[in-house]
Amino acid sequence: MIKVSIIGAGTMGTGIAQIAATKGHQVCLYDTFDGAVENSKSKLNKILNRLVEKERISKDEKENILSRINFTQDIKDVKQSGLIIEAIIEDLEIKKKIFKELEKLVDKECIIASNTSSLSIASIGGACQRAERVLGIHFFNPAPLMPLVEIIPAVQTSKETLKNAKLIIDSWGKTTVLTKDTPGFIVNRVARPFYGEAIRIYEEGIADFATIDWAIKELGGFKMGPFELMDYIGNDINYTVTETVFKAFYYDTRYKPSFTQKRMMEAGYLGRKSERGYYDYSIDMPKPIKNRELGKRILWRILSMLINEAADALFLNIATKEDIDLAMTKGVNYPKGLLLWADEIGINNVLNVLKDLQEEYGEDRYRPSPLLRRMVKENKSFY
Ligand SMILES: NC(=O)c1ccc[n+]([C@@H]2O[C@H](COP(=O)([O-])OP(=O)(O)OC[C@H]3O[C@@H](n4cnc5c(N)ncnc54)[C@H](O)[C@@H]3O)[C@@H](O)[C@H]2O)c1
């Protein structure tokens, strides 16, 4: 079994190390900052203790998992790895620097992957002598629990690297989807309207946070409403992803961030972690207005925008229809794949909602994907 090294012992690095060690790999978990590896070790210890309490693993298994991980501040410990997954700070220059360093320490067969959420894999690979061994392997938080992993070959990635990386991640019991090296990959691209359109509905005064969340959960079957979810993710993180995707798409207005969220971030209303976000967690939660007509309008608007994004990702060959649907159900727990959902509610109905919005607002944000128009014209369905 190959040795797996993880660079960066933060939230994602610790989770990925847990998975690899649980699957029996020798793991090297490296971080440069003082206290980071100790912190990671104590967090992992707590998580494993909880799994022992719940009888998911035995005490012996817990000890074995921990003993397979070498928590280190010495980068040379990555030597002899078969796979390295980088999960450090989301900064292209710092990532490039570490990829250059890593490449000098490992054999030419070693796959070097980045867990980046938003940076271009081609640009990270561009820093390497052997870019054919570089690709994106994007886990979701919390990595040990979320089944989805997006696999992202860059233009330079070899077929062999792609095949071998996918084999390893599949063998960890993950659901892998293949996606093109474009901003946000599948999930962080297709999910943008879940947040953006919900905020827009609030900004227009159509409904408050609680009512929008109620409509999405009660009528849409989503586990969490957009505002609850943004508070859970953190408004700082969610805003940054939105802004990064917006810039990366050359300021396409479809991905435009909102002032409401920016102000939340600036005010330090980050969500659950700061006790205050869209909701104030120190007091009782506000009650929604349970008006089904209003709720349906909210749901249809957000859902049509999501389906439009999914259809456009398919139109531009970012991924297959199956992978786009899998990504949203396994990566962000959507109750149904968006393209399958479109078939069920009628692609023509979705197209009509988008056309109405575009006509009413005159904004490019609501432009329907050419694929939706084409499918309606040809009377086709996705499945
Ligand atoms: N948090 C998420 O929900 C999530 C989900 C998917 C992907 N990601 C991506 O994973 C990566 C890590 O995110 P995170 O949330 O785990 O961050 P984090 O801040 O929790 O952890 C990053 C770790 O990297 C370390 N680090 C920073 N610079 C380093 C360097 N030069 N060398 C070695 N270690 C260094 C830090 O000390 C820290 O421990 C980012 O690229 C992020 O975009 C995050």
Coordinates of C-alpha atoms and ligand atoms in Angstrom, one line a residue:
M1 CA 0.0 0.0 0.0
I2 CA 1.4 3.4 -1.0
K3 CA 2.4 6.0 1.5
V4 CA 0.2 9.1 1.5
S5 CA 1.4 12.5 2.5
I6 CA -0.9 15.4 3.4
I7 CA 0.4 19.0 3.4
G8 CA -1.4 21.3 5.8
A9 CA -2.8 20.0 9.0
G10 CA -5.9 22.2 9.2
T11 CA -9.6 21.3 8.8
M12 CA -9.3 19.5 5.5
G13 CA -5.8 18.1 5.9
T14 CA -6.7 16.4 9.2
G15 CA -9.9 14.9 7.8
I16 CA -8.1 13.6 4.7
A17 CA -5.3 12.1 6.9
Q18 CA -8.0 10.4 9.0
I19 CA -9.5 8.8 5.9
A20 CA -6.1 7.6 4.5
A21 CA -4.9 6.2 7.8
T22 CA -8.3 4.5 8.4
K23 CA -7.9 2.8 5.0
G24 CA -4.5 1.4 6.1
H25 CA -2.0 3.8 4.5
Q26 CA 1.1 5.1 6.2
V27 CA 0.4 8.8 6.4
C28 CA 2.7 11.8 6.8
L29 CA 0.8 14.9 7.9
Y30 CA 3.0 18.0 7.5
D31 CA 2.4 21.5 8.6
T32 CA 4.9 24.3 8.9
F33 CA 3.3 26.4 11.6
D34 CA 4.1 25.8 15.3
G35 CA 1.2 24.2 17.1
A36 CA -0.6 23.1 13.9
V37 CA 0.3 19.4 14.0
E38 CA -0.3 19.2 17.8
N39 CA -3.6 20.8 17.3
S40 CA -4.5 18.4 14.5
K41 CA -3.4 15.4 16.6
S42 CA -5.5 16.4 19.5
K43 CA -8.6 17.1 17.3
L44 CA -8.2 13.7 15.6
N45 CA -7.8 12.0 18.9
K46 CA -11.1 13.5 20.0
I47 CA -12.9 12.5 16.8
L48 CA -11.6 8.9 17.1
N49 CA -12.6 8.8 20.8
R50 CA -16.1 9.7 19.8
L51 CA -16.1 6.9 17.1
V52 CA -14.9 4.5 19.8
E53 CA -17.7 5.6 22.1
K54 CA -20.2 5.1 19.3
E55 CA -18.7 1.7 18.7
R56 CA -17.9 2.5 15.1
I57 CA -14.3 1.5 15.7
S58 CA -12.5 -0.4 18.5
K59 CA -9.9 1.0 20.8
D60 CA -7.2 -1.0 19.0
E61 CA -8.3 0.4 15.7
K62 CA -8.1 3.9 17.0
E63 CA -4.6 3.3 18.2
N64 CA -3.7 1.7 14.9
I65 CA -5.1 4.7 12.9
L66 CA -3.1 7.2 15.0
S67 CA 0.1 5.1 14.9
R68 CA 0.0 5.2 11.1
I69 CA 0.1 9.0 11.0
N70 CA 3.4 10.7 11.3
F71 CA 2.6 14.3 12.4
T72 CA 5.5 16.3 11.3
Q73 CA 7.0 19.7 10.8
D74 CA 9.8 18.3 8.6
I75 CA 8.9 18.4 4.9
K76 CA 11.5 15.8 4.1
D77 CA 9.2 13.2 5.7
V78 CA 7.1 13.1 2.6
K79 CA 9.9 11.1 0.8
Q80 CA 8.7 7.8 -0.7
S81 CA 5.1 8.9 -0.9
G82 CA 2.9 7.5 -3.7
L83 CA 0.4 10.3 -3.3
I84 CA 0.6 13.7 -1.8
I85 CA -2.5 15.8 -1.2
E86 CA -1.9 19.5 -0.5
A87 CA -4.5 21.2 1.7
I88 CA -2.8 24.5 2.8
I89 CA -4.0 28.0 2.7
E90 CA -5.9 29.0 -0.5
D91 CA -3.1 31.1 -2.1
L92 CA -1.8 30.3 -5.5
E93 CA 1.8 31.6 -5.0
I94 CA 2.2 29.7 -1.7
K95 CA 0.8 26.6 -3.3
K96 CA 3.1 26.8 -6.3
K97 CA 6.1 27.3 -4.0
I98 CA 5.3 24.2 -2.0
F99 CA 4.6 22.1 -5.1
K100 CA 8.1 23.0 -6.4
E101 CA 9.6 21.9 -3.1
L102 CA 7.6 18.7 -2.9
E103 CA 8.6 17.6 -6.4
K104 CA 12.3 17.6 -5.4
L105 CA 11.6 15.2 -2.5
V106 CA 9.6 12.4 -4.3
D107 CA 10.0 9.9 -7.1
K108 CA 8.7 10.7 -10.5
E109 CA 5.8 8.3 -10.1
C110 CA 4.4 10.2 -7.1
I111 CA 1.1 11.9 -7.8
I112 CA 0.9 15.4 -6.3
A113 CA -2.7 16.7 -5.9
S114 CA -4.2 19.9 -4.6
N115 CA -7.4 20.1 -2.5
T116 CA -8.0 23.7 -3.7
S117 CA -11.6 24.8 -3.9
S118 CA -11.1 27.5 -6.4
L119 CA -7.6 27.8 -7.9
S120 CA -6.7 26.6 -11.4
I121 CA -5.0 23.2 -11.3
A122 CA -3.2 24.1 -14.5
S123 CA -1.5 27.1 -12.8
I124 CA -0.5 25.0 -9.8
G125 CA 0.9 22.2 -12.2
G126 CA 2.6 24.9 -14.2
A127 CA 5.0 25.4 -11.2
C128 CA 6.2 21.8 -11.6
Q129 CA 8.8 20.1 -13.8
R130 CA 6.5 17.2 -14.3
A131 CA 3.1 18.7 -14.5
E132 CA 1.7 15.5 -15.8
R133 CA 1.6 14.1 -12.3
V134 CA -0.4 17.0 -10.9
L135 CA -4.2 17.1 -10.6
G136 CA -7.0 18.3 -8.3
I137 CA -8.5 16.0 -5.7
H138 CA -11.2 18.1 -4.1
F139 CA -12.8 16.8 -0.8
F140 CA -15.8 18.3 0.9
N141 CA -16.0 19.4 4.6
P142 CA -16.0 17.3 6.8
A143 CA -13.9 15.0 4.6
P144 CA -14.4 11.8 6.5
L145 CA -18.2 12.2 6.3
M146 CA -18.9 13.7 2.9
P147 CA -18.9 11.0 0.2
L148 CA -18.1 13.2 -2.7
V149 CA -14.6 13.9 -4.2
E150 CA -14.2 15.9 -7.4
I151 CA -11.3 14.7 -9.5
I152 CA -9.8 17.5 -11.7
P153 CA -7.3 16.8 -14.4
A154 CA -5.5 19.9 -15.7
V155 CA -4.6 20.2 -19.3
Q156 CA -1.1 18.9 -18.4
T157 CA -2.3 15.9 -16.3
S158 CA -1.5 12.5 -17.8
K159 CA -4.2 9.8 -18.3
E160 CA -2.2 7.5 -16.1
T161 CA -2.1 10.0 -13.2
L162 CA -5.9 10.5 -13.6
K163 CA -6.5 6.8 -13.6
N164 CA -4.3 6.0 -10.6
A165 CA -5.6 8.9 -8.5
K166 CA -9.2 7.9 -9.2
L167 CA -8.4 4.3 -8.3
I168 CA -7.0 5.3 -4.9
I169 CA -9.9 7.6 -4.0
D170 CA -12.5 5.1 -5.1
S171 CA -10.7 2.5 -3.0
W172 CA -11.3 4.8 0.0
G173 CA -15.0 4.4 -0.6
K174 CA -15.6 7.9 -1.9
T175 CA -17.9 8.8 -4.8
T176 CA -15.7 10.4 -7.4
V177 CA -16.8 12.7 -10.2
L178 CA -14.7 13.9 -13.0
T179 CA -14.7 17.6 -13.7
K180 CA -12.9 20.1 -16.0
D181 CA -10.4 22.5 -14.5
T182 CA -12.8 25.5 -14.5
P183 CA -13.7 27.9 -11.6
G184 CA -15.6 26.2 -8.8
F185 CA -15.4 22.8 -10.6
I186 CA -18.9 21.3 -10.3
V187 CA -20.3 21.9 -6.8
N188 CA -18.9 25.4 -6.1
R189 CA -20.1 26.6 -9.5
V190 CA -23.5 25.0 -9.7
A191 CA -24.4 25.9 -6.1
R192 CA -23.8 29.6 -6.4
P193 CA -27.5 30.6 -7.0
F194 CA -28.5 28.6 -3.9
Y195 CA -26.9 31.5 -1.9
G196 CA -26.9 34.3 -4.4
E197 CA -30.6 34.1 -5.5
A198 CA -31.8 33.6 -1.9
I199 CA -30.0 36.8 -0.9
R200 CA -31.4 38.6 -3.9
I201 CA -34.9 37.6 -2.9
Y202 CA -34.2 38.9 0.6
E203 CA -32.7 42.1 -0.8
E204 CA -35.8 42.8 -2.8
G205 CA -37.9 42.5 0.3
I206 CA -39.9 39.5 -1.0
A207 CA -39.3 37.5 2.2
D208 CA -37.1 37.3 5.3
F209 CA -34.3 34.8 6.0
A210 CA -36.5 32.5 8.0
T211 CA -39.2 32.4 5.4
I212 CA -36.8 31.7 2.5
D213 CA -35.2 28.9 4.6
W214 CA -38.6 27.5 5.4
A215 CA -39.6 27.4 1.7
I216 CA -36.5 25.7 0.6
K217 CA -36.7 23.0 3.3
E218 CA -40.4 22.5 3.6
L219 CA -41.3 22.7 -0.1
G220 CA -38.0 21.8 -1.7
G221 CA -36.9 19.1 0.6
F222 CA -33.4 20.5 1.2
K223 CA -31.9 19.6 4.5
M224 CA -30.8 23.2 5.2
G225 CA -32.0 26.5 3.9
P226 CA -29.5 28.9 2.2
F227 CA -29.2 31.3 5.2
E228 CA -28.8 28.5 7.7
L229 CA -26.2 26.9 5.4
M230 CA -24.3 30.1 4.9
D231 CA -24.2 30.6 8.7
Y232 CA -22.9 27.1 9.0
I233 CA -20.2 27.5 6.3
G234 CA -19.3 31.0 7.5
N235 CA -20.1 34.2 5.7
D236 CA -16.4 34.9 5.3
I237 CA -15.7 31.6 3.5
N238 CA -18.9 31.6 1.5
Y239 CA -18.4 35.2 0.4
T240 CA -14.8 34.6 -0.6
V241 CA -15.7 31.6 -2.7
T242 CA -18.4 33.7 -4.4
E243 CA -16.0 36.5 -5.1
T244 CA -13.3 34.2 -6.4
V245 CA -15.7 32.4 -8.8
F246 CA -17.1 35.8 -10.0
K247 CA -13.6 37.1 -10.8
A248 CA -12.5 33.8 -12.3
F249 CA -15.5 34.0 -14.7
Y250 CA -14.3 37.4 -15.9
Y251 CA -17.0 39.1 -13.9
D252 CA -20.0 37.2 -15.4
T253 CA -22.9 38.9 -13.6
R254 CA -24.5 35.5 -13.0
Y255 CA -22.0 35.0 -10.2
K256 CA -22.1 38.5 -8.8
P257 CA -21.5 38.6 -5.0
S258 CA -24.0 40.5 -2.9
F259 CA -23.5 43.5 -0.5
T260 CA -25.7 41.8 2.1
Q261 CA -23.2 39.0 2.5
K262 CA -20.2 41.4 2.3
R263 CA -21.6 43.5 5.1
M264 CA -22.3 40.4 7.2
M265 CA -18.6 39.5 6.7
E266 CA -17.4 43.0 7.4
A267 CA -19.5 43.3 10.6
G268 CA -18.0 40.0 11.8
Y269 CA -21.4 38.3 11.6
L270 CA -19.8 35.2 10.2
G271 CA -22.4 32.7 11.3
R272 CA -22.5 30.0 13.9
K273 CA -18.8 30.3 14.7
S274 CA -19.3 33.9 15.8
E275 CA -22.8 33.3 17.4
R276 CA -24.3 35.7 14.9
G277 CA -24.8 35.6 11.1
Y278 CA -28.1 35.9 9.3
Y279 CA -29.5 34.6 12.6
D280 CA -28.7 35.6 16.1
Y281 CA -27.9 32.3 17.9
S282 CA -28.1 33.9 21.3
I283 CA -31.9 34.4 21.1
D284 CA -34.9 32.3 19.8
M285 CA -35.0 31.8 16.0
P286 CA -37.4 34.0 14.1
K287 CA -40.6 32.4 12.8
P288 CA -41.1 32.1 9.1
I289 CA -44.3 33.2 7.3
K290 CA -45.7 29.9 6.2
N291 CA -47.4 31.1 3.1
R292 CA -47.3 28.3 0.5
E293 CA -47.9 30.5 -2.5
L294 CA -45.0 32.7 -1.5
G295 CA -42.9 29.7 -0.6
K296 CA -43.5 28.1 -4.0
R297 CA -42.5 31.3 -5.8
I298 CA -39.2 31.4 -3.8
L299 CA -38.5 27.8 -4.4
W300 CA -39.2 27.9 -8.1
R301 CA -36.9 31.0 -8.5
I302 CA -34.0 29.5 -6.7
L303 CA -34.5 26.0 -8.1
S304 CA -34.7 27.3 -11.7
M305 CA -31.5 29.2 -11.3
L306 CA -29.8 26.1 -9.9
I307 CA -31.0 24.0 -12.8
N308 CA -29.9 26.7 -15.2
E309 CA -26.4 26.5 -13.7
A310 CA -26.4 22.7 -13.9
A311 CA -27.6 22.7 -17.5
D312 CA -25.0 25.3 -18.5
A313 CA -22.2 23.1 -16.9
L314 CA -23.4 20.2 -19.0
F315 CA -23.7 22.5 -22.1
L316 CA -20.0 23.5 -21.6
N317 CA -18.9 19.9 -21.0
I318 CA -17.7 20.6 -17.5
A319 CA -18.9 17.1 -16.5
T320 CA -21.4 14.4 -17.5
K321 CA -25.0 14.8 -16.5
E322 CA -24.7 11.8 -14.2
D323 CA -21.7 13.4 -12.4
I324 CA -23.3 16.8 -12.2
D325 CA -26.3 15.3 -10.4
L326 CA -24.1 13.0 -8.2
A327 CA -21.9 16.0 -7.2
M328 CA -24.9 18.0 -5.9
T329 CA -26.5 15.1 -4.0
K330 CA -23.3 13.7 -2.6
G331 CA -21.3 16.9 -2.1
V332 CA -23.9 19.3 -0.8
N333 CA -26.8 16.9 0.1
Y334 CA -29.3 18.2 -2.4
P335 CA -32.5 16.1 -2.2
K336 CA -32.3 15.3 -5.9
G337 CA -30.0 15.7 -8.9
L338 CA -30.8 19.1 -10.5
L339 CA -31.1 17.7 -14.1
L340 CA -33.3 14.8 -13.0
W341 CA -35.4 17.4 -11.1
A342 CA -35.7 19.5 -14.2
D343 CA -37.1 16.5 -16.1
E344 CA -39.6 15.9 -13.3
I345 CA -40.9 19.4 -13.1
G346 CA -40.7 20.1 -16.8
I347 CA -37.7 21.8 -18.5
N348 CA -40.2 24.2 -20.3
N349 CA -41.5 25.3 -16.9
V350 CA -37.9 26.1 -15.7
L351 CA -37.2 27.9 -18.9
N352 CA -40.4 30.0 -18.5
V353 CA -39.4 31.1 -15.0
L354 CA -36.0 32.2 -16.3
K355 CA -37.4 34.0 -19.3
D356 CA -39.9 35.8 -17.0
L357 CA -37.1 36.8 -14.6
Q358 CA -34.9 38.0 -17.5
E359 CA -37.7 40.0 -19.0
E360 CA -38.7 41.6 -15.7
Y361 CA -35.2 42.5 -14.6
G362 CA -33.5 42.9 -17.9
E363 CA -30.4 41.4 -16.3
D364 CA -28.0 38.9 -17.9
R365 CA -27.9 37.1 -14.5
Y366 CA -31.1 35.4 -15.6
R367 CA -30.2 34.4 -19.1
P368 CA -31.3 30.8 -19.7
S369 CA -28.7 28.3 -20.8
P370 CA -28.8 27.6 -24.6
L371 CA -29.1 23.9 -23.6
L372 CA -32.4 24.5 -21.9
R373 CA -33.8 26.4 -24.9
R374 CA -32.6 23.7 -27.3
M375 CA -34.1 20.9 -25.2
V376 CA -37.5 22.6 -25.0
K377 CA -37.4 23.3 -28.7
E378 CA -36.6 19.6 -29.4
N379 CA -38.9 18.3 -26.7
K380 CA -36.1 16.4 -25.0
S381 CA -35.4 15.4 -21.4
F382 CA -32.0 14.9 -19.7
Y383 CA -32.6 11.3 -18.8
Ligands
LIG1 N1 -12.7 24.2 4.7 C1 -13.4 23.7 3.6 O1 -14.6 23.6 3.7 C2 -12.7 23.3 2.4 C3 -13.4 22.4 1.5 C4 -12.7 21.9 0.4 C5 -11.5 22.4 0.1 N2 -10.9 23.3 0.9 C6 -9.5 23.7 0.5 O2 -8.6 23.0 1.3 C7 -7.4 23.9 1.6 C8 -7.3 24.0 3.1 O3 -8.4 24.5 3.7 P1 -8.7 24.3 5.2 O4 -10.1 24.8 5.5 O5 -8.3 23.0 5.7 O6 -7.7 25.4 5.8 P2 -7.1 25.5 7.3 O7 -6.8 27.0 7.5 O8 -8.0 24.9 8.3 O9 -5.8 24.7 7.2 C9 -4.7 25.1 6.5 C10 -3.4 24.6 7.1 O10 -2.3 24.8 6.3 C11 -1.2 25.2 7.0 N3 -0.3 25.9 6.1 C12 -0.5 27.1 5.6 N4 0.6 27.4 4.8 C13 1.4 26.4 4.8 C14 2.6 26.1 4.2 N5 3.2 26.9 3.4 N6 3.2 24.9 4.5 C15 2.6 24.0 5.3 N7 1.4 24.2 5.9 C16 0.8 25.4 5.7 C17 -1.8 26.0 8.2 O11 -0.9 26.1 9.3 C18 -3.1 25.3 8.5 O12 -2.9 24.3 9.5 C19 -7.7 25.2 0.9 O13 -7.1 25.1 -0.4 C20 -9.2 25.2 0.8 O14 -9.6 26.0 -0.4 C21 -11.4 23.7 2.1

